[in-house]
Coordinates of C-alpha atoms and ligand atoms in Angstrom, one line a residue:
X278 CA -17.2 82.3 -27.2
X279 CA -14.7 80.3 -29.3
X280 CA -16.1 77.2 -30.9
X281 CA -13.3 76.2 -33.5
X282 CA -13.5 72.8 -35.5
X283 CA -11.2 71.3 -32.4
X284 CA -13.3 72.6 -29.3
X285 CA -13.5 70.3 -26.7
X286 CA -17.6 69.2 -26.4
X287 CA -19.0 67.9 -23.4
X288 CA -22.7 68.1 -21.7
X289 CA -25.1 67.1 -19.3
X290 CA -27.3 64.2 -19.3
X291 CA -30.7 63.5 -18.0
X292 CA -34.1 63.0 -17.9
X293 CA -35.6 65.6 -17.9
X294 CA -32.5 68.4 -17.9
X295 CA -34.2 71.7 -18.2
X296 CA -33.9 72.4 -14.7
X297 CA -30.1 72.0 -14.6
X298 CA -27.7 74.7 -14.2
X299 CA -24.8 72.7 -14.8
X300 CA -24.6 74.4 -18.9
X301 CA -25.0 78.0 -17.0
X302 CA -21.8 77.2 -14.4
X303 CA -20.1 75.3 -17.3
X304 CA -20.9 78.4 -20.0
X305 CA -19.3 80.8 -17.9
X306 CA -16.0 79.2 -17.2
X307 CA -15.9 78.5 -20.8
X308 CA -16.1 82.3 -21.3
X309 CA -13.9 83.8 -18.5
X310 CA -11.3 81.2 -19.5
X311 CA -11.4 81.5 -23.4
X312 CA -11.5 77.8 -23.9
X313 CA -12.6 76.6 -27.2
X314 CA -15.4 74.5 -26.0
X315 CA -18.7 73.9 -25.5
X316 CA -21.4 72.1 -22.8
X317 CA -24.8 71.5 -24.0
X318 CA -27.7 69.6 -22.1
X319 CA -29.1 66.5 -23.3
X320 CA -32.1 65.2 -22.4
X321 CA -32.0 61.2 -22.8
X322 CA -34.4 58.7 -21.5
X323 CA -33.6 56.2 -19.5
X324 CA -33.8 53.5 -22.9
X325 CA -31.6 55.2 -24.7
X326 CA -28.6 56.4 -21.8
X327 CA -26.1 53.9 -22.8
X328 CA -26.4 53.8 -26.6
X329 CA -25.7 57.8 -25.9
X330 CA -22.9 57.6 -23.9
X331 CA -21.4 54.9 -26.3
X332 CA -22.5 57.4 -29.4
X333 CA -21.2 60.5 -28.3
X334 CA -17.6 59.3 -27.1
X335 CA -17.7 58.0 -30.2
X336 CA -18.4 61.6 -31.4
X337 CA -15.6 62.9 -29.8
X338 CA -17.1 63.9 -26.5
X339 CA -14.7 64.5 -23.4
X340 CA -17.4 63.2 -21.3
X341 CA -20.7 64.2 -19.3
X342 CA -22.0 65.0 -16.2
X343 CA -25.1 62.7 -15.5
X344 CA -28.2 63.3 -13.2
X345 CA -31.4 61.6 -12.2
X346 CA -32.3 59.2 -13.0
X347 CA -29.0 57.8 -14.7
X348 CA -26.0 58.0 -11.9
X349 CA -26.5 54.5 -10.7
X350 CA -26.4 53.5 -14.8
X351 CA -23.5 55.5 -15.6
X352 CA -21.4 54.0 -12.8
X353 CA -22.2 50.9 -14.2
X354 CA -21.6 51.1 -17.8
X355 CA -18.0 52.7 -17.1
X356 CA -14.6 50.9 -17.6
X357 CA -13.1 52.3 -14.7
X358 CA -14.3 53.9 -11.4
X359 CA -12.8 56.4 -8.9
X360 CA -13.0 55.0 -5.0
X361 CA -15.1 57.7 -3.8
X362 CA -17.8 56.9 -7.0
X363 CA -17.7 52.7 -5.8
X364 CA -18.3 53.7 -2.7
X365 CA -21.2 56.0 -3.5
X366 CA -22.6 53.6 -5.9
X367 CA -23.0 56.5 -8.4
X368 CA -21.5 58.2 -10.9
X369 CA -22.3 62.1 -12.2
X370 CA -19.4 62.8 -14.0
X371 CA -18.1 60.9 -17.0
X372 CA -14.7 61.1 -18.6
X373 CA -14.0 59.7 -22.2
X374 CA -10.6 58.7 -21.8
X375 CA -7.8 58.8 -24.8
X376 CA -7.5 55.0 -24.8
X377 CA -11.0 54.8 -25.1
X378 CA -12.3 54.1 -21.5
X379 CA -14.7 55.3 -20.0
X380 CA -13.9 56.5 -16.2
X381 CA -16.6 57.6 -13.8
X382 CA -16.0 59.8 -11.0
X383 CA -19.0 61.2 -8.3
X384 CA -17.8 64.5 -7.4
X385 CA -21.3 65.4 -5.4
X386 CA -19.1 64.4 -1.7
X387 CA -16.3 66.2 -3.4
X388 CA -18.0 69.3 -4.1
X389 CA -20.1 69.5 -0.7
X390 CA -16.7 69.1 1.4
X391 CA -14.9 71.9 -0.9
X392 CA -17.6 74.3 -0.2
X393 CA -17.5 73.5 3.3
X394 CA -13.5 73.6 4.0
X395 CA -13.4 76.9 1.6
X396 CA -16.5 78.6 3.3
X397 CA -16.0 77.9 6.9
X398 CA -12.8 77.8 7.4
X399 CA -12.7 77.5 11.4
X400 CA -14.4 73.7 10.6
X401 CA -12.1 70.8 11.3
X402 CA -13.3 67.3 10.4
X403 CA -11.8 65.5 13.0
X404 CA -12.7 67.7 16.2
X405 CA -16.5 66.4 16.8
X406 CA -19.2 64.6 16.1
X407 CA -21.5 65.5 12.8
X408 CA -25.2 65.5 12.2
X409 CA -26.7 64.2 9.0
X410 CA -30.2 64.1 8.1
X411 CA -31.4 62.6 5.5
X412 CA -30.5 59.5 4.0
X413 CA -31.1 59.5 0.2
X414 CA -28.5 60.1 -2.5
X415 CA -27.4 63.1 -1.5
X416 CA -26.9 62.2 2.0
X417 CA -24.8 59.2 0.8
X418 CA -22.1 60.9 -0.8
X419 CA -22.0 63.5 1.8
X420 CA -21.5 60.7 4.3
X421 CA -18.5 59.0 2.1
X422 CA -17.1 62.9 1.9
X423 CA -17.4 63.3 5.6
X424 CA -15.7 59.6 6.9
X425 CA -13.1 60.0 4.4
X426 CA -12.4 63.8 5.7
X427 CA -11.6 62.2 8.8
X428 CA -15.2 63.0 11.2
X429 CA -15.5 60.7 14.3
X430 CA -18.9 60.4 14.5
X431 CA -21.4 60.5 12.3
X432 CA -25.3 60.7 13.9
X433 CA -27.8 59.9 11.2
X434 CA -31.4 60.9 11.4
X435 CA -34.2 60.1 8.6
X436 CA -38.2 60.0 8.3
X437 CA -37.6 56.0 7.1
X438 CA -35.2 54.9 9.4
X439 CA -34.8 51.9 7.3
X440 CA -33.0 53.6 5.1
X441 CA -30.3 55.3 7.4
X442 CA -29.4 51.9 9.2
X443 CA -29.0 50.4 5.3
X444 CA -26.1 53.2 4.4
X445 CA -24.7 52.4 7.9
X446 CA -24.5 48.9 6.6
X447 CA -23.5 49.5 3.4
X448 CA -20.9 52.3 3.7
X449 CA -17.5 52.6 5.8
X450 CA -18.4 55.5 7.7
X451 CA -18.6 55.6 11.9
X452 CA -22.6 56.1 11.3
X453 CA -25.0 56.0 14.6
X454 CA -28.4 55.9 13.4
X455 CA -30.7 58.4 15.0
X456 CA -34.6 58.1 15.2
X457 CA -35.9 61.5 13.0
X458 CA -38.2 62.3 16.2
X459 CA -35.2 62.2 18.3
X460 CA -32.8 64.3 15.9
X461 CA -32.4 67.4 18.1
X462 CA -31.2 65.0 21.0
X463 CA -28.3 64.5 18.5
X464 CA -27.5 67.9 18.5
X465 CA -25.9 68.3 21.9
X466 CA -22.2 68.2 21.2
X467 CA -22.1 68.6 17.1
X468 CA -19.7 70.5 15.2
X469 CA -21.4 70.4 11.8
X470 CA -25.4 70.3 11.0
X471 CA -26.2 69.3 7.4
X472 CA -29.4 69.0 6.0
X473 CA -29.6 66.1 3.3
X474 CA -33.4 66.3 2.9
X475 CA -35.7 68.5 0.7
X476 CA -37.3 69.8 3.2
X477 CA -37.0 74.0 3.1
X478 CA -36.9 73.8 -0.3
X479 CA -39.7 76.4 -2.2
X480 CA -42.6 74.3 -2.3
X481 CA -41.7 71.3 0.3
X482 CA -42.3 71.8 4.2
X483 CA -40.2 73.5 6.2
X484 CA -37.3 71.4 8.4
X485 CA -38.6 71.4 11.6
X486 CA -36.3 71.1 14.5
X487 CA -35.2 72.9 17.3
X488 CA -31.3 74.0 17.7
X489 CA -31.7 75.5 20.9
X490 CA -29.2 72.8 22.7
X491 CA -27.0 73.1 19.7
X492 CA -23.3 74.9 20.5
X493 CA -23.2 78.5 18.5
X494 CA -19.6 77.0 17.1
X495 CA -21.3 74.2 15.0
X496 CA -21.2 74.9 11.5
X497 CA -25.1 74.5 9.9
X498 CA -25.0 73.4 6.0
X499 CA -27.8 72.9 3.4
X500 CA -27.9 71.0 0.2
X501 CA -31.1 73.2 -0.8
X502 CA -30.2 76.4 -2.3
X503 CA -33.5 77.4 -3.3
X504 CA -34.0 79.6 -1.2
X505 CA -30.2 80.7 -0.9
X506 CA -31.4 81.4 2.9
X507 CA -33.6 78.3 4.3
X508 CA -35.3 78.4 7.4
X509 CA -32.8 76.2 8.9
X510 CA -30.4 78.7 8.0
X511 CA -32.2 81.7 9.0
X512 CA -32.6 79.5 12.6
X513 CA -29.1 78.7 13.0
X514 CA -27.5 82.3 11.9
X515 CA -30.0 83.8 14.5
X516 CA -28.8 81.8 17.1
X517 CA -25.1 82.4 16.3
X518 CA -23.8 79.6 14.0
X519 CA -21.6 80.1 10.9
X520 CA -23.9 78.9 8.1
X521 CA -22.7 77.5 4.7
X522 CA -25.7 77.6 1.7
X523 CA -26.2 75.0 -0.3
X524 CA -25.1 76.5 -3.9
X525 CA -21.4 76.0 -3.2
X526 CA -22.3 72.4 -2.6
X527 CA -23.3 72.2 -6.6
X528 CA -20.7 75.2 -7.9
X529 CA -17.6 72.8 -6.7
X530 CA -19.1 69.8 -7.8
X531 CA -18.5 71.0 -11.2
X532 CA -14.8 71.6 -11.2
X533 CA -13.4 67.9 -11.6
X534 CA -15.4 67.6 -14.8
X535 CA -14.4 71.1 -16.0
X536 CA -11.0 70.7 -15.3
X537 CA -10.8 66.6 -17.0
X538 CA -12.8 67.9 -19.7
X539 CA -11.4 71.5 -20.5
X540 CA -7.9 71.2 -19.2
X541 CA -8.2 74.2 -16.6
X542 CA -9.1 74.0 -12.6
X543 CA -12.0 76.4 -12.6
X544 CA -12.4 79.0 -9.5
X545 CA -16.1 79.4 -7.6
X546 CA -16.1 83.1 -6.4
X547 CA -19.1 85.7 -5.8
X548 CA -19.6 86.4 -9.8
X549 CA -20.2 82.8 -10.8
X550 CA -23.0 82.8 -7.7
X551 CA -24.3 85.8 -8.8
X552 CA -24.8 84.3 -12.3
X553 CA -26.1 81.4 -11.5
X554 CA -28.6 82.8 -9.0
X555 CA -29.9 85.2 -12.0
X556 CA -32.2 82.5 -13.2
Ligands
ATR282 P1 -31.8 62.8 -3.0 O1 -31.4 61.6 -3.8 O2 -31.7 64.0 -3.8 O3 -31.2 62.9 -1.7 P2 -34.2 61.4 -2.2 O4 -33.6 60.1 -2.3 O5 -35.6 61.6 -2.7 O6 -33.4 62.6 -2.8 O7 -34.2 61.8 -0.6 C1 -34.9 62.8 -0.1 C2 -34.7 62.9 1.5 O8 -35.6 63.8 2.0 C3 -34.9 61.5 2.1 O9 -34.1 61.4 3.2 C4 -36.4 61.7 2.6 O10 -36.8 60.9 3.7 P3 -37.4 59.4 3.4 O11 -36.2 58.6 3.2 O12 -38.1 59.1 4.7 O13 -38.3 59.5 2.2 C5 -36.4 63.2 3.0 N1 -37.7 63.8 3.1 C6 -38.5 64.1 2.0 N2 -39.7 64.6 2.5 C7 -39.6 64.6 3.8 C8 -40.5 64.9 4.9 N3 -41.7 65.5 4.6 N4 -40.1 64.7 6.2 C9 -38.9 64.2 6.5 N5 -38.0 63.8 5.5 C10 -38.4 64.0 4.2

């Protein structure tokens, strides 16, 4: 590790932060790349977010990544936004600009559709209709990613169906809103399966659906990575589908900020997964 008097600081904010492995995937590419730098996690309640932003460009931070419960905040304190952050309503990376702005990027669709294009590489946005279900934050920046990658159709399925027709509304994406008990109806002629919701995650319920109807040459994703393999994954490899796990989603998501922040376009291969799967 270098950490000279001009290392380049940044970190990650939220509330709490211990769970985050943003420092672990930040640490590394710190190390492989020699860069005198450092990210550290801050833990800042939701009182004191914007006196800390303000505090620690003033410090000479090159910016933060920011998680829940502050992404709507961040966007919102910025001077400047990135499109795909407006449209999102949400920010999770912050850059301290040299004129002293502050810009704010969401890199969450980003990352999702990097994994996706770099891990199934047979995939084409444009060929079919996709499959989302969910419809909280996650699943809104997924669905900006996915419009704006160029997917026909998107078929929309969430428990509070309330909430699926409100991103239709609010966002410029071809969304058809799907009842949840009808989902696997929506599964017929799909070329891409995401999960957006926590369900499969250790400790939550399993996702249950049937993907029997579904063509072997969709492409099945999942934004929960722990487990690595969820049961919708395990369904949809047994019945022939390319799968994509869900850690790529947050390994890619990182690389705007690194890059912005530490001057170098980091690479996501097997070692980086490996170390950030160690604990
Ligand atoms: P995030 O911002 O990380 O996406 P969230 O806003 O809490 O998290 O959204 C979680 C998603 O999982 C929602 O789509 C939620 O459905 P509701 O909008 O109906 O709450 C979905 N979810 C959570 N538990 C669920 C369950 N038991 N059955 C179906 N969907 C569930």
């Amino acid at each position: 590790m270098i950490l000279s008097g001009k290392a380049s600081v940044a970190g990650v904010i939220g509330w709490p932060v211990g769970h985050s492995k943003s420092p672990k995937v930040h640490g590394y590419w710190l190390d492989k790349y020699n860069i005198d730098g450092t990210y550290i996690p801050l833990p800042v309640s939701p009182d004191d977010f914007e006196q800390v932003v303000l505090s620690l460009k003033a410090a000479g931070f090159k910016g933060a990544n920011v998680t829940v419960p502050h992404k709507e905040k961040a966007l919102a304190l910025a001077d400047v936004a990135t499109e795909r952050a407006r449209q999102i309503g949400a920010s999770n990376t912050l850059i301290f600009q040299e004129d002293g702005s502050i810009l704010a990027d969401n890199t969450d669709g980003y990352g999702f559709y990097e994994n996706l294009r770099q891990a199934a590489l047979d995939w084409k946005a444009e060929t079919g209709p996709a499959v989302v279900l969910g419809a909280g934050g996650a699943a809104r920046a997924i669905l900006v990613a996915l419009a704006q990658a160029g997917v026909p159709e998107i078929r929309l399925a969430n428990r509070t169906r309330a909430r699926a027709e409100k991103l239709a509304e609010e966002l410029d994406a071809p969304i058809t809103v799907v009842d949840w008990e009808k989902r696997e109806t929506a599964l017929a002629d799909c070329t891409l399966l995401t999960n957006t919701t926590t369900l499969g995650m250790s400790g939550q319920a399993l996702l249950e659906i049937d993907i029997f109807d579904m063509p072997k040459t969709a492409v099945v994703t999942d934004i929960v990575y722990t487990p690595l393999l969820t049961n919708l994954l395990e369904k949809a490899h047994a019945h022939g589908c390319p799968i994509v796990d869900g850690l790529g989603m947050l390994l890619h998501q990182a690389r705007p900020g690194f890059h912005a922040w530490f001057g170098t376009d980091p690479e996501v291969d097997k070692d980086l997964r490996a170390f950030v799967l160690e604990g």
